[in-house]
Short mmCIF file of C-alpha atoms in Angstrom, two decimals:
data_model
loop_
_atom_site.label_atom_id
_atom_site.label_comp_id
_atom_site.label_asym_id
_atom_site.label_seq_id
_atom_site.Cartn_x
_atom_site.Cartn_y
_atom_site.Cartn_z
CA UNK A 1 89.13 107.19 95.28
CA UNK A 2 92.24 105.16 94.39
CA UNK A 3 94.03 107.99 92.73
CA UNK A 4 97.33 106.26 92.93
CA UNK A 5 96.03 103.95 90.32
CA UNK A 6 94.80 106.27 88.24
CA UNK A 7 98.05 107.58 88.67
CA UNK A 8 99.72 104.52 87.78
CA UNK A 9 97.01 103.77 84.62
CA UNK A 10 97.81 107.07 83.49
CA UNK A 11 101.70 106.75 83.30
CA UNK A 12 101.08 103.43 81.41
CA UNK A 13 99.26 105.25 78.71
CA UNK A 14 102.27 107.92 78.35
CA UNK A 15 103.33 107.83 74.45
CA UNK A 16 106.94 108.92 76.04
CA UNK A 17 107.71 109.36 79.48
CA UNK A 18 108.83 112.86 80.38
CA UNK A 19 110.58 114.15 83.64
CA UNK A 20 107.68 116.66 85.39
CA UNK A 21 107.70 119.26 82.56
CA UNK A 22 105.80 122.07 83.11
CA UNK A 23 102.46 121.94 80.98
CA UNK A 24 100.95 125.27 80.85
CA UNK A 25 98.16 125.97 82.39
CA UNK A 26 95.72 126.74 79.64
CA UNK A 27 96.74 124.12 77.23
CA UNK A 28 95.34 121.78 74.89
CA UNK A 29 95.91 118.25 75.78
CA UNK A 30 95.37 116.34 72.75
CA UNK A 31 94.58 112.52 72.45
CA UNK A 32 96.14 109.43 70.28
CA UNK A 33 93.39 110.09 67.68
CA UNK A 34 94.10 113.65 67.53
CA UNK A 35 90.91 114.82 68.85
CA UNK A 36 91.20 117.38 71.78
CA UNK A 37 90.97 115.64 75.54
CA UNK A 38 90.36 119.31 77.45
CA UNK A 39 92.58 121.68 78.79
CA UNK A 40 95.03 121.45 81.45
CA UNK A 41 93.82 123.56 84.64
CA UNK A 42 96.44 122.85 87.09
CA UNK A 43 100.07 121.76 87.13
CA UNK A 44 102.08 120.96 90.78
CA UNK A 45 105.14 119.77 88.99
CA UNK A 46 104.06 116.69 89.37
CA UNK A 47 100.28 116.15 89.07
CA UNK A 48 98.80 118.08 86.19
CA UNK A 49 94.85 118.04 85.74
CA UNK A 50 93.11 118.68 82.71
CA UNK A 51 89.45 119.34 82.14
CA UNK A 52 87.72 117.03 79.83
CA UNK A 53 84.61 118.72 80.22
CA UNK A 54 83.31 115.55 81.87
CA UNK A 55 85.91 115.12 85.04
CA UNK A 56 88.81 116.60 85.94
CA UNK A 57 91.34 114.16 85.81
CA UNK A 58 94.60 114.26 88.03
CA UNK A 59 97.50 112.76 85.81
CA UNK A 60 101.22 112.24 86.35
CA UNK A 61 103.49 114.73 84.26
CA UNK A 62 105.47 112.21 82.89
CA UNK A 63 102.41 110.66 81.21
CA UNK A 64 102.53 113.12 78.85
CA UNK A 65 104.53 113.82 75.56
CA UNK A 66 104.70 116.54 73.10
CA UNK A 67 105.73 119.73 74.39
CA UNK A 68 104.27 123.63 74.71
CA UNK A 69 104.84 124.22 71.01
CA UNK A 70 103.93 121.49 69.68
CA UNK A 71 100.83 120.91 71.84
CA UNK A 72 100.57 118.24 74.68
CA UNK A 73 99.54 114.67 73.87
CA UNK A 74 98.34 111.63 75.95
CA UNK A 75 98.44 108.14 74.21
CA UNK A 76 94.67 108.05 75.01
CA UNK A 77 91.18 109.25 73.91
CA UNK A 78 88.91 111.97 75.26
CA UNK A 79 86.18 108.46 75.98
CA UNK A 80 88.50 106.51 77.24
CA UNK A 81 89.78 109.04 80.02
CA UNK A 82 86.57 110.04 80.76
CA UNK A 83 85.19 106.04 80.81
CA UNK A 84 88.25 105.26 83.46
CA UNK A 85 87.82 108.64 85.66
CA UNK A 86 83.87 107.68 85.57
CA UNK A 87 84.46 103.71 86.81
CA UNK A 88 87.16 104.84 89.30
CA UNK A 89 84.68 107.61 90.63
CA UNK A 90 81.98 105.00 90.86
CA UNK A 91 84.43 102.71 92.69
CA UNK A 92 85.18 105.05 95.21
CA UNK A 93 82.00 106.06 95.89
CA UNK A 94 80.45 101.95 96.20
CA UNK A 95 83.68 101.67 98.80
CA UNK A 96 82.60 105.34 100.43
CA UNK A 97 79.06 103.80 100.98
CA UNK A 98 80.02 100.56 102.38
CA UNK A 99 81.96 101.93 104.51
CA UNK A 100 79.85 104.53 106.09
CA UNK A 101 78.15 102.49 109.06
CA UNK A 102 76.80 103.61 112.60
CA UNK A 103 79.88 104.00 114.79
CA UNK A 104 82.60 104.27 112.32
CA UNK A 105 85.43 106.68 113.08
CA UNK A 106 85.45 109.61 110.90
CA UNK A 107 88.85 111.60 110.42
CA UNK A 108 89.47 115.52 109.49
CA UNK A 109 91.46 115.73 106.26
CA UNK A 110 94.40 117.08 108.52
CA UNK A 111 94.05 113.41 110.52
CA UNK A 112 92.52 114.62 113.34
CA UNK A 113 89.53 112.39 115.16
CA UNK A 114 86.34 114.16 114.39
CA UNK A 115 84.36 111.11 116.49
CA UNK A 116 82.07 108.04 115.03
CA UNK A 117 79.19 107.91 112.77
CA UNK A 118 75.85 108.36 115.30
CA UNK A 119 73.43 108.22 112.56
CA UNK A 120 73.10 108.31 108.82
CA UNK A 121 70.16 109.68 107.10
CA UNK A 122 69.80 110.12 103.31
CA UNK A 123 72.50 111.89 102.30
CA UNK A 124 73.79 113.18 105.78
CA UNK A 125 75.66 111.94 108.24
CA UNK A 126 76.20 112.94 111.75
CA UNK A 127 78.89 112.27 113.79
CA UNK A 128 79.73 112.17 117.44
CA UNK A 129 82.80 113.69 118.79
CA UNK A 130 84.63 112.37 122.42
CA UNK A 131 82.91 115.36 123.89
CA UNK A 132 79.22 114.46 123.07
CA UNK A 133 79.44 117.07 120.08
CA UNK A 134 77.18 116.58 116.73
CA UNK A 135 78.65 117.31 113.56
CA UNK A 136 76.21 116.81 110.88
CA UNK A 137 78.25 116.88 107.18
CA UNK A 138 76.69 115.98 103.80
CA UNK A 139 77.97 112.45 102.36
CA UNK A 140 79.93 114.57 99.80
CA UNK A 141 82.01 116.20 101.98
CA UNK A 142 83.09 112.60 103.17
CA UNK A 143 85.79 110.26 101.06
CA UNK A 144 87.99 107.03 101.97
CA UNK A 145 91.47 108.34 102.67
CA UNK A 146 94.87 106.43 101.28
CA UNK A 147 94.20 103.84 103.99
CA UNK A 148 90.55 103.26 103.56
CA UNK A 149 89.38 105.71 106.82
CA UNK A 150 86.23 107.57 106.25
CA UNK A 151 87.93 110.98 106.21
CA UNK A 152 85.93 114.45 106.22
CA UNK A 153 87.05 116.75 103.36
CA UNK A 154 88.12 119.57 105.71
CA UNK A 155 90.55 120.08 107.74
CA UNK A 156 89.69 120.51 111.75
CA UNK A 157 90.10 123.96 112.08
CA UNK A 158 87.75 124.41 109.23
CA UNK A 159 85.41 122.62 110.63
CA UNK A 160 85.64 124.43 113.96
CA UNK A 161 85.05 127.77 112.21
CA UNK A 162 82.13 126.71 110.12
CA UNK A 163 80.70 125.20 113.62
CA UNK A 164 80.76 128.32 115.13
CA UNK A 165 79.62 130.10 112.35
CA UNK A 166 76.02 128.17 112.95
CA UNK A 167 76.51 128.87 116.29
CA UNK A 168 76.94 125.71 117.15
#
C-alpha cells in the first residue's frame, strides 16, 4: 500500500498544520461539513488512526486541527476519506497481485529471506526456502513493502513458531 502518499494526501487536506499533538485516543474526529469521520484508535505521536467505520485510516498528526476541547477536525469528509483509503487499498492490492509470480522472493516483515514463490493456488501461496522448506501463507498475510518486495506480514521468528506449532 503506498501509505506514504496517503500520508502526504492527508497532510494536504490539514485545515491547519499542527506539530504531532497528542489526539486522544477515543476522540471524535470531525469532518469539513461537520459530520463525524470516526474515532481516533491509535496515536504514535506521529501517525494517528481513526476508525471510520469503513477503514482505518493512518493519518499524519499535523493533518489535523482543532484541539481535545474543542473536538478534532480534518478539512475532509467521512466519503471522501473512506473513497481515497478504498482506491489506495485497491491499488495496493492490483500491485500485490501482479507481483505475486512463481519464483519471486518473498521477505519476513523483519527483512529476512523467507525463499521464492513455488506455487500459487487460489488464495495461497507457498513458498520455498534455501533449505527446500514449504511455507504455505494465505495471500493476506502477504503485502508490497516500501520498495515494492513481496514481504510476509510476520516477522521470521513468528513464522518459525507458528511452523512448529503445525509441526512442521
Amino acid at each position: 500500500m503506498k501509505f506514504t502518499t496517503l500520508l502526504a494526501t492527508a497532510a494536504a487536506l490539514a485545515v491547519v498544520p499542527f506539530a504531532a499533538q497528542a489526539q486522544d485516543v477515543g476522540a471524535s474526529v470531525t469532518g469539513n461539513d461537520d459530520a463525524e469521520i470516526g474515532t481516533v484508535v491509535m496515536n504514535d505521536g506521529t501517525t494517528v488512526v481513526v476508525d471510520t467505520g469503513m477503514h482505518k485510516a493512518p493519518l499524519p498528526a499535523n493533518a489535523f486541527g482543532g484541539d481535545a476541547e474543542a473536538g478534532w477536525t480534518l478539512n475532509v469528509t467521512k466519503t471522501q476519506l473512506d473513497e481515497m483509503m478504498s482506491a489506495q487499498l485497491a491499488e495496493a492490492a492490483a500491485a500485490l497481485e501482479a507481483a505475486l509470480v512463481v519464483g519471486a522472493p518473498v521477505v519476513t516483515a523483519d527483512a529476512q529471506s523467507l525463499g521464492l514463490i513455488d506455487k500459487i493456488e487460489d488464495a495461497t501461496i507457498i513458498i520455498k526456502g534455501e533449505d527446500e522448506s514449504l511455507v504455505t501463507l494465505p495471500v493476506d498475510m502477504l503485502a508490497l513493502d516500501a520498495d515494492g518486495a513481496i514481504m510476509a506480514r510476520a516477522n521470521m521468528a513468528d513464522i518459525q513458531a507458528a511452523l512448529e506449532a503445525q509441526g512442521g
